[in-house]
Coordinates of C-alpha atoms in Angstrom, one line a residue:
M71 CA 21.9 29.3 6.4
N72 CA 25.1 28.1 4.7
P73 CA 25.2 29.5 1.1
V74 CA 26.7 26.1 0.0
L75 CA 23.4 24.5 1.1
R76 CA 21.3 26.8 -1.0
L77 CA 19.8 25.2 -4.0
L78 CA 19.3 28.5 -5.9
P79 CA 21.0 31.9 -5.8
R80 CA 19.4 34.5 -3.6
P81 CA 18.2 36.7 -6.5
L82 CA 16.5 33.7 -8.1
Q83 CA 15.0 32.7 -4.8
A84 CA 13.6 36.2 -4.4
A85 CA 12.2 36.2 -7.9
L86 CA 10.5 32.9 -7.5
T87 CA 9.0 33.9 -4.1
V88 CA 7.6 37.1 -5.7
L89 CA 6.2 35.0 -8.6
L90 CA 4.5 32.5 -6.3
L91 CA 3.1 35.3 -4.1
A92 CA 1.7 37.0 -7.2
I93 CA 0.1 33.7 -8.4
V94 CA -1.6 33.2 -5.1
A95 CA -2.5 36.9 -4.5
A96 CA -3.9 37.6 -7.9
P97 CA -7.2 35.5 -7.5
V98 CA -7.6 36.8 -4.0
G99 CA -7.1 40.4 -5.1
Y100 CA -9.7 39.9 -7.9
V101 CA -12.3 38.6 -5.4
V102 CA -11.7 41.5 -3.0
L103 CA -12.0 44.1 -5.8
A104 CA -15.1 42.4 -7.3
S105 CA -16.7 42.3 -3.9
V106 CA -16.7 46.2 -3.8
N107 CA -17.8 46.6 -7.4
T108 CA -21.1 46.4 -9.1
D109 CA -22.5 43.3 -10.7
L110 CA -22.7 45.0 -14.2
A111 CA -19.0 46.0 -14.0
V112 CA -17.9 42.5 -12.9
A113 CA -19.9 40.9 -15.7
A114 CA -18.3 43.3 -18.2
G115 CA -14.8 42.1 -17.1
E116 CA -13.9 45.3 -15.2
F117 CA -10.9 44.5 -12.9
W118 CA -10.4 47.7 -11.0
P119 CA -13.7 49.3 -9.8
K120 CA -14.4 52.8 -10.9
Q121 CA -16.3 53.4 -7.6
L122 CA -15.9 51.4 -4.5
T123 CA -19.1 50.3 -2.7
L124 CA -20.0 48.2 0.3
A125 CA -23.5 47.5 -0.9
N126 CA -22.7 43.9 -1.7
Y127 CA -21.7 43.2 1.9
R128 CA -25.1 44.7 3.1
Q129 CA -27.2 42.8 0.5
I130 CA -25.7 39.3 1.0
W131 CA -27.7 38.8 4.2
S132 CA -31.0 39.4 2.5
T133 CA -30.4 37.9 -1.0
V134 CA -29.9 34.4 0.5
P135 CA -30.0 33.1 4.1
L136 CA -26.2 33.4 4.5
G137 CA -26.4 34.0 8.2
R138 CA -28.3 30.8 8.8
G139 CA -25.8 28.9 6.5
L140 CA -22.9 30.3 8.5
A141 CA -24.5 29.2 11.8
N142 CA -25.1 25.7 10.4
S143 CA -21.6 25.4 9.2
L144 CA -20.1 26.6 12.4
L145 CA -22.3 24.2 14.4
V146 CA -21.6 21.1 12.3
A147 CA -18.0 21.7 11.4
G148 CA -17.1 22.9 15.0
T149 CA -18.7 19.9 16.5
V150 CA -17.0 17.6 14.1
A151 CA -13.6 19.2 14.8
V152 CA -14.0 18.8 18.6
A153 CA -15.2 15.2 18.3
C154 CA -12.5 14.1 15.8
A155 CA -9.8 15.7 18.0
L156 CA -10.9 14.1 21.2
V157 CA -11.8 10.6 19.8
G158 CA -8.6 10.7 17.7
V159 CA -6.3 11.3 20.7
F160 CA -8.1 8.5 22.7
S161 CA -7.9 6.1 19.8
A162 CA -4.3 7.0 19.0
Y163 CA -3.3 6.5 22.6
V164 CA -4.6 2.9 22.5
L165 CA -3.0 2.2 19.2
V166 CA 0.4 3.6 20.2
R167 CA 0.7 2.5 23.9
Y168 CA -1.0 -0.9 23.8
A169 CA 0.0 -4.0 21.8
F170 CA -2.9 -6.2 20.8
R171 CA -3.7 -8.5 17.9
G172 CA -5.0 -6.6 14.9
R173 CA -3.4 -3.3 15.8
R174 CA -1.5 -3.0 12.5
T175 CA -4.7 -4.1 10.6
V176 CA -6.6 -1.2 12.3
L177 CA -3.9 1.3 11.3
R178 CA -3.8 0.0 7.7
A179 CA -7.6 0.2 7.5
L180 CA -7.5 3.8 8.7
L181 CA -5.0 4.6 6.1
G182 CA -6.9 2.7 3.4
M183 CA -10.1 4.7 4.2
Q184 CA -8.3 7.9 3.1
S185 CA -7.9 6.6 -0.4
I186 CA -11.6 6.1 -1.0
P187 CA -13.1 9.1 -3.0
G188 CA -16.0 10.7 -1.4
T189 CA -18.0 10.7 -4.6
L190 CA -18.1 6.9 -4.5
L191 CA -19.7 7.0 -1.1
L192 CA -22.3 9.7 -1.7
L193 CA -25.1 7.4 -2.9
P194 CA -24.4 4.6 -0.3
V195 CA -24.4 7.1 2.5
F196 CA -27.6 8.7 1.3
V197 CA -29.4 5.3 1.0
L198 CA -28.1 4.2 4.4
F199 CA -29.5 7.3 6.2
A200 CA -32.7 7.1 4.2
T201 CA -33.1 3.4 5.2
I202 CA -32.4 4.1 8.8
G203 CA -34.9 6.9 8.8
D204 CA -37.6 4.7 7.3
T205 CA -36.9 1.8 9.6
L206 CA -36.8 3.9 12.9
G207 CA -39.4 6.4 11.8
V208 CA -37.2 9.4 12.5
A209 CA -35.9 12.2 10.3
T210 CA -32.5 11.6 9.0
I211 CA -32.1 13.3 5.6
G212 CA -32.1 17.1 6.0
T213 CA -30.9 17.1 9.6
R214 CA -27.6 18.4 11.1
W215 CA -26.8 15.3 13.0
S216 CA -26.8 13.2 9.8
L217 CA -24.3 15.6 8.3
F218 CA -22.3 15.4 11.5
V219 CA -22.1 11.6 11.4
T220 CA -21.2 11.7 7.7
Y221 CA -18.3 14.1 8.3
L222 CA -17.2 12.2 11.4
T223 CA -16.7 9.0 9.3
F224 CA -14.3 10.9 7.0
G225 CA -12.6 13.0 9.6
L226 CA -11.9 10.4 12.3
P227 CA -9.4 8.3 10.3
F228 CA -7.3 11.3 9.3
A229 CA -7.4 12.7 12.9
T230 CA -6.4 9.4 14.4
W231 CA -3.5 9.1 12.0
I232 CA -2.3 12.6 12.9
M233 CA -2.5 11.8 16.6
V234 CA -0.8 8.4 16.2
T235 CA 2.1 10.2 14.5
Y236 CA 2.3 12.8 17.2
L237 CA 2.0 10.4 20.2
R238 CA 4.8 8.2 18.8
G239 CA 7.1 11.2 19.4
L240 CA 6.1 11.6 23.1
P241 CA 8.4 9.9 25.6
G242 CA 6.8 6.8 26.9
E243 CA 8.7 7.3 30.2
L244 CA 6.3 10.0 31.2
M245 CA 3.3 7.7 31.0
E246 CA 5.2 4.9 32.7
A247 CA 6.3 7.2 35.6
A248 CA 2.8 8.5 36.1
R249 CA 1.4 4.9 36.2
I250 CA 4.0 4.0 38.8
D251 CA 2.9 6.9 40.9
G252 CA -0.6 5.5 40.8
A253 CA -2.2 7.5 38.0
G254 CA -5.0 5.8 36.0
T255 CA -5.5 5.8 32.3
W256 CA -7.9 8.8 32.4
Q257 CA -5.5 10.8 34.6
I258 CA -2.6 10.0 32.2
L259 CA -4.7 11.2 29.2
S260 CA -6.0 14.4 30.9
R261 CA -2.9 15.5 32.7
I262 CA -0.1 14.3 30.4
V263 CA -1.1 13.2 27.0
I264 CA -3.6 15.9 26.1
P265 CA -1.6 18.9 27.5
L266 CA 1.5 17.7 25.6
S267 CA -0.5 17.0 22.4
W268 CA -1.9 20.4 21.7
P269 CA -0.2 20.9 18.3
G270 CA -1.5 17.6 17.1
L271 CA -4.9 18.2 18.5
V272 CA -5.1 21.6 16.8
V273 CA -4.0 20.1 13.4
A274 CA -6.6 17.3 13.7
A275 CA -9.3 19.7 14.8
I276 CA -8.6 22.3 12.0
F277 CA -8.4 19.7 9.2
S278 CA -11.6 18.1 10.5
F279 CA -13.2 21.6 10.6
L280 CA -12.2 22.3 7.0
L281 CA -13.7 19.0 6.0
G282 CA -17.1 20.1 7.1
W283 CA -16.7 23.7 6.2
N284 CA -15.6 23.3 2.6
D285 CA -17.8 20.3 1.7
V286 CA -20.5 20.9 -0.9
L287 CA -21.2 17.4 -2.2
F288 CA -22.6 15.8 0.9
A289 CA -24.1 19.0 2.3
S290 CA -26.1 19.6 -0.9
V291 CA -27.7 16.1 -0.6
M292 CA -28.0 15.6 3.1
T293 CA -29.5 19.0 4.0
N294 CA -32.7 21.0 3.3
V295 CA -33.5 24.7 3.2
D296 CA -33.2 25.1 6.9
T297 CA -30.0 23.1 7.5
R298 CA -28.0 24.2 4.5
T299 CA -24.4 25.0 5.2
A300 CA -22.5 28.1 4.0
A301 CA -20.9 26.2 1.1
V302 CA -24.3 25.2 -0.2
V303 CA -25.7 28.7 0.3
L304 CA -22.9 30.1 -1.9
Q305 CA -24.2 28.0 -4.8
V306 CA -27.6 29.7 -4.5
F307 CA -26.1 33.0 -5.6
G308 CA -25.8 31.7 -9.1
T309 CA -29.5 31.0 -9.3
S310 CA -30.8 34.0 -7.3
Q311 CA -31.3 36.3 -10.3
E312 CA -34.7 36.9 -11.7
G313 CA -35.8 36.8 -15.4
G314 CA -32.4 36.4 -16.9
A315 CA -30.9 39.4 -15.0
I316 CA -27.2 39.6 -14.4
P317 CA -26.1 37.2 -11.6
P318 CA -25.1 38.9 -8.4
Y319 CA -21.4 38.5 -9.0
G320 CA -20.4 41.2 -6.5
Q321 CA -22.5 39.6 -3.8
A322 CA -21.1 36.2 -4.5
M323 CA -17.6 37.5 -4.1
A324 CA -18.5 39.3 -0.9
A325 CA -20.1 36.2 0.5
A326 CA -17.1 34.1 -0.4
L327 CA -14.8 36.4 1.6
V328 CA -17.2 36.4 4.5
C329 CA -17.3 32.5 4.5
A330 CA -13.5 32.4 4.2
L331 CA -13.0 34.7 7.2
P332 CA -13.4 31.9 9.9
V333 CA -10.9 29.6 8.3
V334 CA -8.4 32.4 7.8
T335 CA -8.9 33.4 11.5
L336 CA -8.2 29.8 12.6
Y337 CA -5.0 29.6 10.6
L338 CA -3.7 32.9 11.9
A339 CA -4.6 32.1 15.5
F340 CA -3.2 28.6 15.5
Q341 CA -0.4 28.7 12.9
R342 CA 2.3 28.0 15.5
Y343 CA 0.5 24.8 16.6
I344 CA -0.2 23.8 13.0
V345 CA 3.5 23.9 12.0
G346 CA 4.5 22.0 15.1
G347 CA 1.7 19.4 14.7
L348 CA 2.4 18.8 11.0
T349 CA 6.2 18.4 11.5
A350 CA 5.8 16.2 14.6
G351 CA 7.4 12.8 14.0
G352 CA 9.2 14.0 10.9
V353 CA 12.6 13.9 12.7
K354 CA 13.6 11.2 15.1

């Protein structure tokens, strides 16, 4: 990089980088150390454990149903991620490659839906599913599919916008040449658009996955004991003590690290696609 283009001198850049890394790493380091410490020591404010122990990692599976919560989160969030990515690329293909009346209105509506806070929709969504359940005589509240539909309504607009931005950067000549050669719409999508859109698909899928994985608000209302997600199960650690005993701080830290492991693994595995998908359409 040309030194003239640098905004800050190299020593100052290095100092700021170290400072930012320290700010980010300090909370993570505390969680890691607390997860191998005793509850009493963590409650007393002890930062560095006097004796390392892995007992917290063994006990988290019996204190609360963490395994079932992780399975529910993986099932719901994974299904939402796949559905949002696939439906998003199909919707984006129509919005980008076809000109029809109301196309701009649809795009603006998708963008406007992102500005609505989820807290405002909590009660309407709950009442809607409860009414549907009473009308049809089927179970809605407390089921995984209701949580899936809820997350889908929030994840699809964002996934569609990501894919619209990405597909706009693909050369339209490829689709036109394929159509001249006799390829249909499905063949164009499956053989050209989807293979060339992997970075955008990965970004849409991961952000949709995070939507379902990190949510506590809707999951705490729309689930029951058997369908709780990992985020809701983590809340239970604060109320799992008996008779005023010290809360299981160490187990809560260990459970938080276990729940963060799938997300960290996703980022490490697909970081190349994430960077490419997020920067797509930024330079024309």
